[in-house]
Short mmCIF file of C-alpha atoms and ligand atoms in Angstrom, two decimals:
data_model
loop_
_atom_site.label_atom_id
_atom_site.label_comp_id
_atom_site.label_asym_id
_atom_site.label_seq_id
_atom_site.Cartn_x
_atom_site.Cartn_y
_atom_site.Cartn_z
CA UNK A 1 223.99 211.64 69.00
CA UNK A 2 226.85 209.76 67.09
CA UNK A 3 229.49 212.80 66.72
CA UNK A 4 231.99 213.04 69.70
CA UNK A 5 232.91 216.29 69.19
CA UNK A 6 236.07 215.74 71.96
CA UNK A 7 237.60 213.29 69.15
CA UNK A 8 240.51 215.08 67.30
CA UNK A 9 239.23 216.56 63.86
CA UNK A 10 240.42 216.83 60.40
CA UNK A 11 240.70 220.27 58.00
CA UNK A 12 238.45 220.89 55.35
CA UNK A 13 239.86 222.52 52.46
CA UNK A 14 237.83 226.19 52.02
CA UNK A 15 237.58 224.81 48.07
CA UNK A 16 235.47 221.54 49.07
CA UNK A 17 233.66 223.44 50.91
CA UNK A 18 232.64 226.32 48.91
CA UNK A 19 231.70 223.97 46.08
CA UNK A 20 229.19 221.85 48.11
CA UNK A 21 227.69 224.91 49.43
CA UNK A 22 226.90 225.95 45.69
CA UNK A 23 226.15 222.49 44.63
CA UNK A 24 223.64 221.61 47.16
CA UNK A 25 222.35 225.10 47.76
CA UNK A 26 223.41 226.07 50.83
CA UNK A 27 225.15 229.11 49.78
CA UNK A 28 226.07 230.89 46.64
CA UNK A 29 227.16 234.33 45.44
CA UNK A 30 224.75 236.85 45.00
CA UNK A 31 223.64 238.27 41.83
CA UNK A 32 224.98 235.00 40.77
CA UNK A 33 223.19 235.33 37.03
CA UNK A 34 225.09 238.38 36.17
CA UNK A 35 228.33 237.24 38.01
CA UNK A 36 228.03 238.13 41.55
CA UNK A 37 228.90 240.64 44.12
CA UNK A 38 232.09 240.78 46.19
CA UNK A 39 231.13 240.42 49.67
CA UNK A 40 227.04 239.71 49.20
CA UNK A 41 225.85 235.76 49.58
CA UNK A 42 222.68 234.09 49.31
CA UNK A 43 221.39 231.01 51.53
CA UNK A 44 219.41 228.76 49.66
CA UNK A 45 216.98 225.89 50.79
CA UNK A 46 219.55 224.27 52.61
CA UNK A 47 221.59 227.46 54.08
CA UNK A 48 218.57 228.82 55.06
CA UNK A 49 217.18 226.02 57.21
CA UNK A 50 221.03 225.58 58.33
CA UNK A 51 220.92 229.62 59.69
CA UNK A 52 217.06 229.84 60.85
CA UNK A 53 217.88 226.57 63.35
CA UNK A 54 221.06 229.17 64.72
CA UNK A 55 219.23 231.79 65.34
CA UNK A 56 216.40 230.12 66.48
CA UNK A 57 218.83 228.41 69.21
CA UNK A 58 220.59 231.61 70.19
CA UNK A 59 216.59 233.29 70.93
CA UNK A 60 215.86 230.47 73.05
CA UNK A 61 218.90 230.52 74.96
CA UNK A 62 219.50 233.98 75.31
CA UNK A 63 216.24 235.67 75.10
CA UNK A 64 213.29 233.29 75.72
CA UNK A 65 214.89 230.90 78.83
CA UNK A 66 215.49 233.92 80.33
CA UNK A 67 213.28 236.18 82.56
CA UNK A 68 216.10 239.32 82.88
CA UNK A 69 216.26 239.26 79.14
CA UNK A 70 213.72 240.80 76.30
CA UNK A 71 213.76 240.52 72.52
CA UNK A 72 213.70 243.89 70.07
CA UNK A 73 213.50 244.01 66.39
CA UNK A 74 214.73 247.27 65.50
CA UNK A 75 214.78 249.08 61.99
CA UNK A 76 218.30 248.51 60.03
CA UNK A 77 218.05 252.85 59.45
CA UNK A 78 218.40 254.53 62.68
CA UNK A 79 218.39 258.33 63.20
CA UNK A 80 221.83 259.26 61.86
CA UNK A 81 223.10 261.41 64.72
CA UNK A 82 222.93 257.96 66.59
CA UNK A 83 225.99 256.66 64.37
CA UNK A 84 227.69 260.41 65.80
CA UNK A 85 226.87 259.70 69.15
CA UNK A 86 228.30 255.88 68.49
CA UNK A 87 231.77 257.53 67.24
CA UNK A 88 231.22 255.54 64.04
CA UNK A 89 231.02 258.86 61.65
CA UNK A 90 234.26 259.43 63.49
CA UNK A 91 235.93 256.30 63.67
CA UNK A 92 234.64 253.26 62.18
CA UNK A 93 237.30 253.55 59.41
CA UNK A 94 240.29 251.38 58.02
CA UNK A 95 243.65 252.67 56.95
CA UNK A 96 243.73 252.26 53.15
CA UNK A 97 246.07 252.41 50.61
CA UNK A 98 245.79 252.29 46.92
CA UNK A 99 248.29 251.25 44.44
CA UNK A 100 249.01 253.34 41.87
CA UNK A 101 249.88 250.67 38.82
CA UNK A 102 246.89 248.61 39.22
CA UNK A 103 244.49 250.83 41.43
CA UNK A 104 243.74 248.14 43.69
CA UNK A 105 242.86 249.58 47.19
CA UNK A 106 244.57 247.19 50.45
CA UNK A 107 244.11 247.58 53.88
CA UNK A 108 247.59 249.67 55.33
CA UNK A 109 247.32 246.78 58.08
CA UNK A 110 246.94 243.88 55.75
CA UNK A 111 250.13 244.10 53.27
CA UNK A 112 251.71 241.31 53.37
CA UNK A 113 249.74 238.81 51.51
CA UNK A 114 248.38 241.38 48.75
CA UNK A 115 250.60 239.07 46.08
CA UNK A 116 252.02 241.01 43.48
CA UNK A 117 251.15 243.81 41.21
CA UNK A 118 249.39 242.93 37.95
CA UNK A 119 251.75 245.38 36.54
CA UNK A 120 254.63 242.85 38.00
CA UNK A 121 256.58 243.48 40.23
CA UNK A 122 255.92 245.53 43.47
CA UNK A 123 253.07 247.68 43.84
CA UNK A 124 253.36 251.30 44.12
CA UNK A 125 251.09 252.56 47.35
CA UNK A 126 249.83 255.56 48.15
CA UNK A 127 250.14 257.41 51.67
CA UNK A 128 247.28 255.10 53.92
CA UNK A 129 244.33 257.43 54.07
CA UNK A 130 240.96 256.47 56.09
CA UNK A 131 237.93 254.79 54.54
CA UNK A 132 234.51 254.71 56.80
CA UNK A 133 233.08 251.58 56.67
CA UNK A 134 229.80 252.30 56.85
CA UNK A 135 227.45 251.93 54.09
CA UNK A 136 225.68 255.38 53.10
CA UNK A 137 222.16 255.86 51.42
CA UNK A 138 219.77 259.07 50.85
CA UNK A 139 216.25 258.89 52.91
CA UNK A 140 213.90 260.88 50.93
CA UNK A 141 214.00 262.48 47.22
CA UNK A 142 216.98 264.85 47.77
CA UNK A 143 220.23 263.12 47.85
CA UNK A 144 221.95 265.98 49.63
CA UNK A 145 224.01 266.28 53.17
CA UNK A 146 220.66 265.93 55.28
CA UNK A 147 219.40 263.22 53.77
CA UNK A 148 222.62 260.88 54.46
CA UNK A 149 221.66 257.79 56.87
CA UNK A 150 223.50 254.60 57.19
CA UNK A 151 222.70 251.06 56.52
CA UNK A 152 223.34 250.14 60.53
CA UNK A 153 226.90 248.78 61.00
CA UNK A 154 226.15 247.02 63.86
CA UNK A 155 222.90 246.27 65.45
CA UNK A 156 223.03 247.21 69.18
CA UNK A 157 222.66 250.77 68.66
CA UNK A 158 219.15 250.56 68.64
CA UNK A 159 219.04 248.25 72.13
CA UNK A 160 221.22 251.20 73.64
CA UNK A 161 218.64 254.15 72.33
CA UNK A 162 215.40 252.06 72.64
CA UNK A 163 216.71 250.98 76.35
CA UNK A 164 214.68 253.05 78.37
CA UNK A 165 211.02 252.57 76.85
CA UNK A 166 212.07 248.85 76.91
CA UNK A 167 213.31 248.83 80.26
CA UNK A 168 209.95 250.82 81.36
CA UNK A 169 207.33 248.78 78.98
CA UNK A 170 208.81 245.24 79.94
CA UNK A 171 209.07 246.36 84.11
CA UNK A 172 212.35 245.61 84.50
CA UNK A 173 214.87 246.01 86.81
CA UNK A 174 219.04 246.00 86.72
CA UNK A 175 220.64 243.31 85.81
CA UNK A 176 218.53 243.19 82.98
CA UNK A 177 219.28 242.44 79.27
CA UNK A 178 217.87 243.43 75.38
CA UNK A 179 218.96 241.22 72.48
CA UNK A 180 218.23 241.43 68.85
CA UNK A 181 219.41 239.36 65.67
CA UNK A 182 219.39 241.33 62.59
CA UNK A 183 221.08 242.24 59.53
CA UNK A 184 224.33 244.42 59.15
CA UNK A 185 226.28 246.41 57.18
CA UNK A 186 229.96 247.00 56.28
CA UNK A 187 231.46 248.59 53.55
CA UNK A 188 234.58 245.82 53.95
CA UNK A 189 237.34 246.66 51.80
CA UNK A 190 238.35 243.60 51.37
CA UNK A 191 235.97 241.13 51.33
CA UNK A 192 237.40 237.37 52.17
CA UNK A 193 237.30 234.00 53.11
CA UNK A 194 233.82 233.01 51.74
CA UNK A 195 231.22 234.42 54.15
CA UNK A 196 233.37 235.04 57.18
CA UNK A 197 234.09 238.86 55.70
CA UNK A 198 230.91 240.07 54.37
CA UNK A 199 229.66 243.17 53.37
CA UNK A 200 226.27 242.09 54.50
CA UNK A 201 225.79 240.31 57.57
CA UNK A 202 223.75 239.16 60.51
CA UNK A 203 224.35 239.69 63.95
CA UNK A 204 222.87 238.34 67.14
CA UNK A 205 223.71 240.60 69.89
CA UNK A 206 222.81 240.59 73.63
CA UNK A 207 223.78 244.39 75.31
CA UNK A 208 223.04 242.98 79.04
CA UNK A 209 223.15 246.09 81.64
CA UNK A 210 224.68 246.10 85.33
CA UNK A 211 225.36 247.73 88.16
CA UNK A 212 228.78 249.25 88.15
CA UNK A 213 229.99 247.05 91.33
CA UNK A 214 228.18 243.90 89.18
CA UNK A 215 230.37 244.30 85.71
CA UNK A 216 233.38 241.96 86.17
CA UNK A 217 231.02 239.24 87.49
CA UNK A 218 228.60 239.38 84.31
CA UNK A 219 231.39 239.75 82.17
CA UNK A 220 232.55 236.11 83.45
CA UNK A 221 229.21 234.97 83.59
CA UNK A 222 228.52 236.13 80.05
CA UNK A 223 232.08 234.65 79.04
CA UNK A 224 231.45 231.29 80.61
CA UNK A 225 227.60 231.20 78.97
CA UNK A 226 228.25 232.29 75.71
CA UNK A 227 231.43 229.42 75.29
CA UNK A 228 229.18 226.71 76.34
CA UNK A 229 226.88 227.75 73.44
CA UNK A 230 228.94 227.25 70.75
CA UNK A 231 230.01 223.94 72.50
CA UNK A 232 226.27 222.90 72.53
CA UNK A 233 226.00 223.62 69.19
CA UNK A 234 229.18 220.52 68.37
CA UNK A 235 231.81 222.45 67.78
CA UNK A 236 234.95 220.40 68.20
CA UNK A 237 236.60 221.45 71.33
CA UNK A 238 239.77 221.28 69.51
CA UNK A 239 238.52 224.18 67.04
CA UNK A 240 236.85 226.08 69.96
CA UNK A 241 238.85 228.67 71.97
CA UNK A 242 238.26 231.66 74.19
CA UNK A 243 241.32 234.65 73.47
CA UNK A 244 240.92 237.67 76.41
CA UNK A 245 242.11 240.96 74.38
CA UNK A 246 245.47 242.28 75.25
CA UNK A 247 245.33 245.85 76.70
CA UNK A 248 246.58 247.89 73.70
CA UNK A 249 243.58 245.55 71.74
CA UNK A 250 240.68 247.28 73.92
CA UNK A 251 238.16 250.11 72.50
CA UNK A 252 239.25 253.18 74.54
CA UNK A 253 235.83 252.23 76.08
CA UNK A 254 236.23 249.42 77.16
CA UNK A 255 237.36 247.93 79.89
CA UNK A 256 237.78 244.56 78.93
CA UNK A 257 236.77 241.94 76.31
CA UNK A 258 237.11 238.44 75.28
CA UNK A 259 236.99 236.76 71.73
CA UNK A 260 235.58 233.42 70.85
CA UNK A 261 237.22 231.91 68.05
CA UNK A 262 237.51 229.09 66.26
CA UNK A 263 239.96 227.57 64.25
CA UNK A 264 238.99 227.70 60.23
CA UNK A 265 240.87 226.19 57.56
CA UNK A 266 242.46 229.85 57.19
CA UNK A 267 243.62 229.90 60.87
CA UNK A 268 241.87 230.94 63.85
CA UNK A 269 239.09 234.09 63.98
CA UNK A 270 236.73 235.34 65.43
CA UNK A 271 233.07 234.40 65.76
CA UNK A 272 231.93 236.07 68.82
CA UNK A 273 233.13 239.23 70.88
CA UNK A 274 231.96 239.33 74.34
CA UNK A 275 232.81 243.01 75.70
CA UNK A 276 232.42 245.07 78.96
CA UNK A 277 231.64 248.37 77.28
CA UNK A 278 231.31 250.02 80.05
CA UNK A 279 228.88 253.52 80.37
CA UNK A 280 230.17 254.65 77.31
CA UNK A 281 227.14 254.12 75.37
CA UNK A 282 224.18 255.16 77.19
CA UNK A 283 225.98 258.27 78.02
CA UNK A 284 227.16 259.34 75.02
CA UNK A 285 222.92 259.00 73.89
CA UNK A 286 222.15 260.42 76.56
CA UNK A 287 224.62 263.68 75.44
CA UNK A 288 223.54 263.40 71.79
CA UNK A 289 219.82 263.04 72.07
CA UNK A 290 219.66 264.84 75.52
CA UNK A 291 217.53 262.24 76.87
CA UNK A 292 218.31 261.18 80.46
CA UNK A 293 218.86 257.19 79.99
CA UNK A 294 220.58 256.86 83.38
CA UNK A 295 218.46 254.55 86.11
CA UNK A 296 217.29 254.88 89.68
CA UNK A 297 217.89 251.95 92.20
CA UNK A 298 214.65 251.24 94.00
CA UNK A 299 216.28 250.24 97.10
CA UNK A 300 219.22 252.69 97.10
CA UNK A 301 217.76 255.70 95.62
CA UNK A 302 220.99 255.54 93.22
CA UNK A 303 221.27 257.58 90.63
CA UNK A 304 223.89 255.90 87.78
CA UNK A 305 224.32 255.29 83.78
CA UNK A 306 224.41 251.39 83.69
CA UNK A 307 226.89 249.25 82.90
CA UNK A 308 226.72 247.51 79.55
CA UNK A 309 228.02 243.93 78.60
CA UNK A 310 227.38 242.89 76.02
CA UNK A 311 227.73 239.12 73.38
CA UNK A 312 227.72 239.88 69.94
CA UNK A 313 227.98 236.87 67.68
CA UNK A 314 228.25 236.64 64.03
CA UNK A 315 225.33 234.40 62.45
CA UNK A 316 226.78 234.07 59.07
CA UNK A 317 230.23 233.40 60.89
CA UNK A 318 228.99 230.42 63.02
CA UNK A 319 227.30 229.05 59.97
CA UNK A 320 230.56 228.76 58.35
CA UNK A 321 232.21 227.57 61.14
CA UNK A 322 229.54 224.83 61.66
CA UNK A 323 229.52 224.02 57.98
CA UNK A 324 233.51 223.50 58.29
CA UNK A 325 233.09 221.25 61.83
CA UNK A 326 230.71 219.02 59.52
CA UNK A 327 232.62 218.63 56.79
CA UNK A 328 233.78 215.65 56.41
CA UNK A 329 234.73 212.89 53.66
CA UNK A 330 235.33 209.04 54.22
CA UNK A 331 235.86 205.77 52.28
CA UNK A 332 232.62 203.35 52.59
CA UNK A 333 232.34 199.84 52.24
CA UNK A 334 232.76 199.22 48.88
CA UNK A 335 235.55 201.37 48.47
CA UNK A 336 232.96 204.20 47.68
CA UNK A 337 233.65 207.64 49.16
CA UNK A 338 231.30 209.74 50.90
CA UNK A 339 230.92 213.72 51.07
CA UNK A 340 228.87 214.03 55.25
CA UNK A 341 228.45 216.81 56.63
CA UNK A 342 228.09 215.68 60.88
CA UNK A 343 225.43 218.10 62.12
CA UNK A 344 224.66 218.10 65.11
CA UNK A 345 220.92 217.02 64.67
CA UNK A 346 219.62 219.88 66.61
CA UNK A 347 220.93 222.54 63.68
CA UNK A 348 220.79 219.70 61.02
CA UNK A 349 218.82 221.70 58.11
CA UNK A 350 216.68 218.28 57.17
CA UNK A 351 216.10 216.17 60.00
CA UNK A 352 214.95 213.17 58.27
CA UNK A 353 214.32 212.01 55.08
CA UNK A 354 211.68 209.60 54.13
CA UNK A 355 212.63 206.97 51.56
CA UNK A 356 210.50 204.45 49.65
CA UNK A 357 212.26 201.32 48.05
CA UNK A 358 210.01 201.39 45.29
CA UNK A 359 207.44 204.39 43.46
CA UNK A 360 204.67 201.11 43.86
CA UNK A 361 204.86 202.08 47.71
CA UNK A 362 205.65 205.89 47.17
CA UNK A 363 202.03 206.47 48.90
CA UNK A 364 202.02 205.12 52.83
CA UNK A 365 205.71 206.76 52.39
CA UNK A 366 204.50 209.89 51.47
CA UNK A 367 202.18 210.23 54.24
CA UNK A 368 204.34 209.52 56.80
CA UNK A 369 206.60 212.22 56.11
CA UNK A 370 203.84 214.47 56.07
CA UNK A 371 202.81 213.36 59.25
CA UNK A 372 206.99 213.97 60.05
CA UNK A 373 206.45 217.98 58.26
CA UNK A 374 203.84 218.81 61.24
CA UNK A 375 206.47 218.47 63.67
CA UNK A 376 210.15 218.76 61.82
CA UNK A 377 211.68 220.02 58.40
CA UNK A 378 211.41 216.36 57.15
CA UNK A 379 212.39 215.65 53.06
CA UNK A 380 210.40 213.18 50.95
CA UNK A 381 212.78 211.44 47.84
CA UNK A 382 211.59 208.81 45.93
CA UNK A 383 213.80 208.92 43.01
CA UNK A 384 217.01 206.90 42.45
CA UNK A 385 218.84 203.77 44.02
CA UNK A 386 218.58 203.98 47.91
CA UNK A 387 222.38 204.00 47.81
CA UNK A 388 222.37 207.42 45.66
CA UNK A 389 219.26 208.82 47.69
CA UNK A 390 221.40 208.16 51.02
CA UNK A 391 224.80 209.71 49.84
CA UNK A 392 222.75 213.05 48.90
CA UNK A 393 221.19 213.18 52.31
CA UNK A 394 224.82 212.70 53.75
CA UNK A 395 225.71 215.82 51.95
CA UNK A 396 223.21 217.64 53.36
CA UNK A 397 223.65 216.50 56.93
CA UNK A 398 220.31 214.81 57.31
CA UNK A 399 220.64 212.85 60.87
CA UNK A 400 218.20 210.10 59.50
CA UNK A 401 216.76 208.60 56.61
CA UNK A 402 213.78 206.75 57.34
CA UNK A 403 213.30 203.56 54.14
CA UNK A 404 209.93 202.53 53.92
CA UNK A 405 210.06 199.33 51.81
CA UNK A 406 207.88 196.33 50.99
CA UNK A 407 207.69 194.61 54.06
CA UNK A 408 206.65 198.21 55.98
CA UNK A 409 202.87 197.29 54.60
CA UNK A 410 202.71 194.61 56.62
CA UNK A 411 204.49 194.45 59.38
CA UNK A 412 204.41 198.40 60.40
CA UNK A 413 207.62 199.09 60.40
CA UNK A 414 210.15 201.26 58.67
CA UNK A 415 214.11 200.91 58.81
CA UNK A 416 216.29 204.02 60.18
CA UNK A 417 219.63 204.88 58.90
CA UNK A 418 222.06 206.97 61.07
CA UNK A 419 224.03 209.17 59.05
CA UNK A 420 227.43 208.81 61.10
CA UNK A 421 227.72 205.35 61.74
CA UNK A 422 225.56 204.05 58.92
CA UNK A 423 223.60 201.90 61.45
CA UNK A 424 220.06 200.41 61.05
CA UNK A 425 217.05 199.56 63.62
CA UNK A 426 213.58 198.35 62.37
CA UNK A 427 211.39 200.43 64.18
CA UNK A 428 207.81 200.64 64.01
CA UNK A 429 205.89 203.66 61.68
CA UNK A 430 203.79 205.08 64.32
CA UNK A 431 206.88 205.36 66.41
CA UNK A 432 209.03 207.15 64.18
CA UNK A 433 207.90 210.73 64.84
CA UNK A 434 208.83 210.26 68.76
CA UNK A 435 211.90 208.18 68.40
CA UNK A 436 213.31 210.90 65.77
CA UNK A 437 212.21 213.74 67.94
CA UNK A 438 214.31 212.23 71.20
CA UNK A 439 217.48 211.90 69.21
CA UNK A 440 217.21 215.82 67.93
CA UNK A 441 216.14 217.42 70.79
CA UNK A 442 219.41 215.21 72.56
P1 ATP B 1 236.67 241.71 62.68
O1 ATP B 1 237.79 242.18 63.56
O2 ATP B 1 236.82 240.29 62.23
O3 ATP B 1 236.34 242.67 61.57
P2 ATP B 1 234.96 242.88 64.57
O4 ATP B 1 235.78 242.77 65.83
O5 ATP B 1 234.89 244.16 63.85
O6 ATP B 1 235.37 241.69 63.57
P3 ATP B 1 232.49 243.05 65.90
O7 ATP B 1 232.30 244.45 65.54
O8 ATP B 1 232.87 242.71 67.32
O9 ATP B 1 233.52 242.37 64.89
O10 ATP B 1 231.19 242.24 65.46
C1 ATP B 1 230.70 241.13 66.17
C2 ATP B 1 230.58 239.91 65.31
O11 ATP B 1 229.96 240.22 64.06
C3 ATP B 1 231.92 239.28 64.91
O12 ATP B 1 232.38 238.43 65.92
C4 ATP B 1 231.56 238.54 63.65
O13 ATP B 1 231.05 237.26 63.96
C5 ATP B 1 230.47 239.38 63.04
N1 ATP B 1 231.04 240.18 61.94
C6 ATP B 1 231.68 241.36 62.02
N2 ATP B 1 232.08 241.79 60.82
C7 ATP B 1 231.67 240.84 59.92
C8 ATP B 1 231.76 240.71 58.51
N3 ATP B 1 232.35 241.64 57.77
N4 ATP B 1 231.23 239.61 57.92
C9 ATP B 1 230.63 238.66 58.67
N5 ATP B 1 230.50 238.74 60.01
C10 ATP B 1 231.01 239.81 60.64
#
């Protein structure tokens, strides 16, 4: 495809971006209709399509291509002595601190960019005190101490407890994998940034267990695998950037772990952690529900807990981040501008859109993209000047308009736009399915 995502890339500014998202549907605050919800966002139409095409790429590549990896859909409440057994209850907290004047509450790592004090002036803290990030609810109708469970903060907890039946069910043997994609929680304090700090939030994680002697090589493996992903997916390389974890950075579990972040117009973050967690799981389950989930080498008659490494990538994350590599605005001939967002066409949310000149030939057009429907998310438009009907597909990232016009009729053929470069072929309608499809799948 036409983006060379090598070439040096401009910034969008988070303001551009957040208002195309909301004025072409791709996302908008929840609640919007009684004035939203900090840290809660809604995908419409376009975000949807835009998110379904991630996730659908991450399955493929990390569950489906593979034979030493299955799929799990776990439920979002688990058992809550699993969130003990995780140390979450115990640790999964921020140091908080509340000013007194204007009883806003700030992370006690976070100060210096909290602005001022709508009293004026400084604010006046508190002593930092610890806040659990993990959102509570009540199973049941009592809404006392043993009926507390939590909305799942993360969602490999599940892979770790449901490892053995899967493991047993699925006939596999070490180095084998589980991955899941799912929603989850976090009370965030401070909610930021658009989507990239939720409070709600999906996750596609991949907990892959080893050997003990194996670890260090699947952790580069997994490294290695995981980067190439989000390089397949376009990210400019110049936005795209692997950051190993100083010591004093590790989980006292862990024995090592990498980040993969890219650079957003608020600086560089996170989008994907890729950790050797070591045993520390699987035995700490094993402790809490005092079921053995250690494995036996066929060969070796080895006893051992596994080794866990696992890729945990944020979807909503790597939506924004694609939606920021898109961006992009440009004069036209004309001296028009145009808002294009450069998909890749692979995660493009429309792949093509189906233009007649004219209503008078709105039919044949019509059928052609439904023919398109059976085999891509293909968009029908008949309303407008072509020049107005292109610019909105620009917005959206649509790859390809397809303009069906009067001479189509009789000579069978339909002209192609290409979003980046603008250019045209003439190629003919009972092509058009094929010839799109070999450009997407590129
Ligand atoms: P951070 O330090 O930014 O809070 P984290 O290190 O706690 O992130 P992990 O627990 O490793 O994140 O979660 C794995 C992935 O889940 C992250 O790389 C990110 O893409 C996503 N994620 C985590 N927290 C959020 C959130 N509040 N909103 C959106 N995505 C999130």
């Amino acid at each position: 495809m036409t983006r060379d995502s090598d070439a040096p890339t401009r910034s969008v500014r988070m303001e551009d971006l957040v208002a195309l998202c909301a004025r072409r549907g791709f996302i908008f605050p929840a609640s919007e209709v009684y004035g939203g919800i900090n840290g809660f966002w809604d995908y419409g139409p376009l975000g949807v399509e835009l998110k379904n095409n991630l996730k659908a790429r991450w399955w493929q590549r990390v569950v489906r291509e593979r034979d030493d990896v299955e799929g799990i859909d776990s439920s979002i409440i688990c058992h809550p002595r699993t969130w003990e057994a995780s140390g979450h209850v115990e640790h999964f907290s921020d140091p908080m601190v509340d000013c007194r004047a204007c009883k806003k509450r700030f992370r006690a790592d976070q100060l210096d960019d909290v602005g001022a004090c709508k009293e004026g002036g400084a604010h006046d803290f508190t002593e930092a005190r610890n806040f659990n990030l993990m959102l509570k609810t009540f199973i049941g109708a009592s809404e006392d101490a043993a009926s507390v469970a939590y909305l799942r903060a993360e969602t490999c907890q599940s892979i770790f407890t449901d490892f053995r039946r899967v493991r047993e069910v699925a006939r596999q043997k070490l180095p084998f994998g589980i991955g899941q994609i799912g929603k989850a929680f976090r009370n965030e304090i401070n909610p930021r940034n658009f989507t990239f700090r939720s409070r709600e939030f999906e996750q596609a994680e991949l907990e892959f267990f080893v050997a003990p002697a194996d670890r260090e090589e699947w952790f580069r493996y997994w490294m290695d695998e995981r980067f190439a992903f989000h390089r397949e997916l376009g990210l400019a390389s110049d936005r795209l950037r692997l950051r190993d974890h100083e010591p004093d950075e590790l989980a006292h579990y862990a024995k090592a772990a990498a980040d993969i972040e890219y650079r957003f117009p608020f600086g560089w973050q996170e989008i994907e952690g890729i950790h050797d967690r070591g045993d520390w799981d699987l035995s700490r389950h094993t402790e809490y529900a005092g079921k053995d989930l250690s494995y036996v080498d066929d060969q070796t008659k080895e006893k051992f807990v596994p080794m866990v490494i696992e890729t945990s990538v944020g979807i909503d994350r790597t939506s924004l981040a694609l939606l920021c590599d898109a961006y992009d605005e440009e004069e036209v001939e004309g001296g028009d501008r145009r808002t294009v967002l450069r998909f890749h066409p692979s995660i493009a949310p429309i792949k093509a859109a189906v233009l007649p000149l004219s209503k008078k030939i709105a039919e044949p057009a019509e059928r052609l993209a439904r023919d398109l429907r059976r085999r891509m998310n293909a968009f029908f438009d008949v309303s407008g000047n072509i020049g107005r009907r292109y610019r909105r597909q620009d917005e959206a990232g649509t790859p390809f308009c397809v303009t069906y016009d009067f001479e189509s009729e009789s000579d069978g053929q339909v002209t192609v736009r290409e979003r980046d470069s603008m250019r045209q072929d003439r190629i003919p309608i009972e092509g058009v399915a094929v010839w799109l499809q070999e450009r997407i799948e590129a």
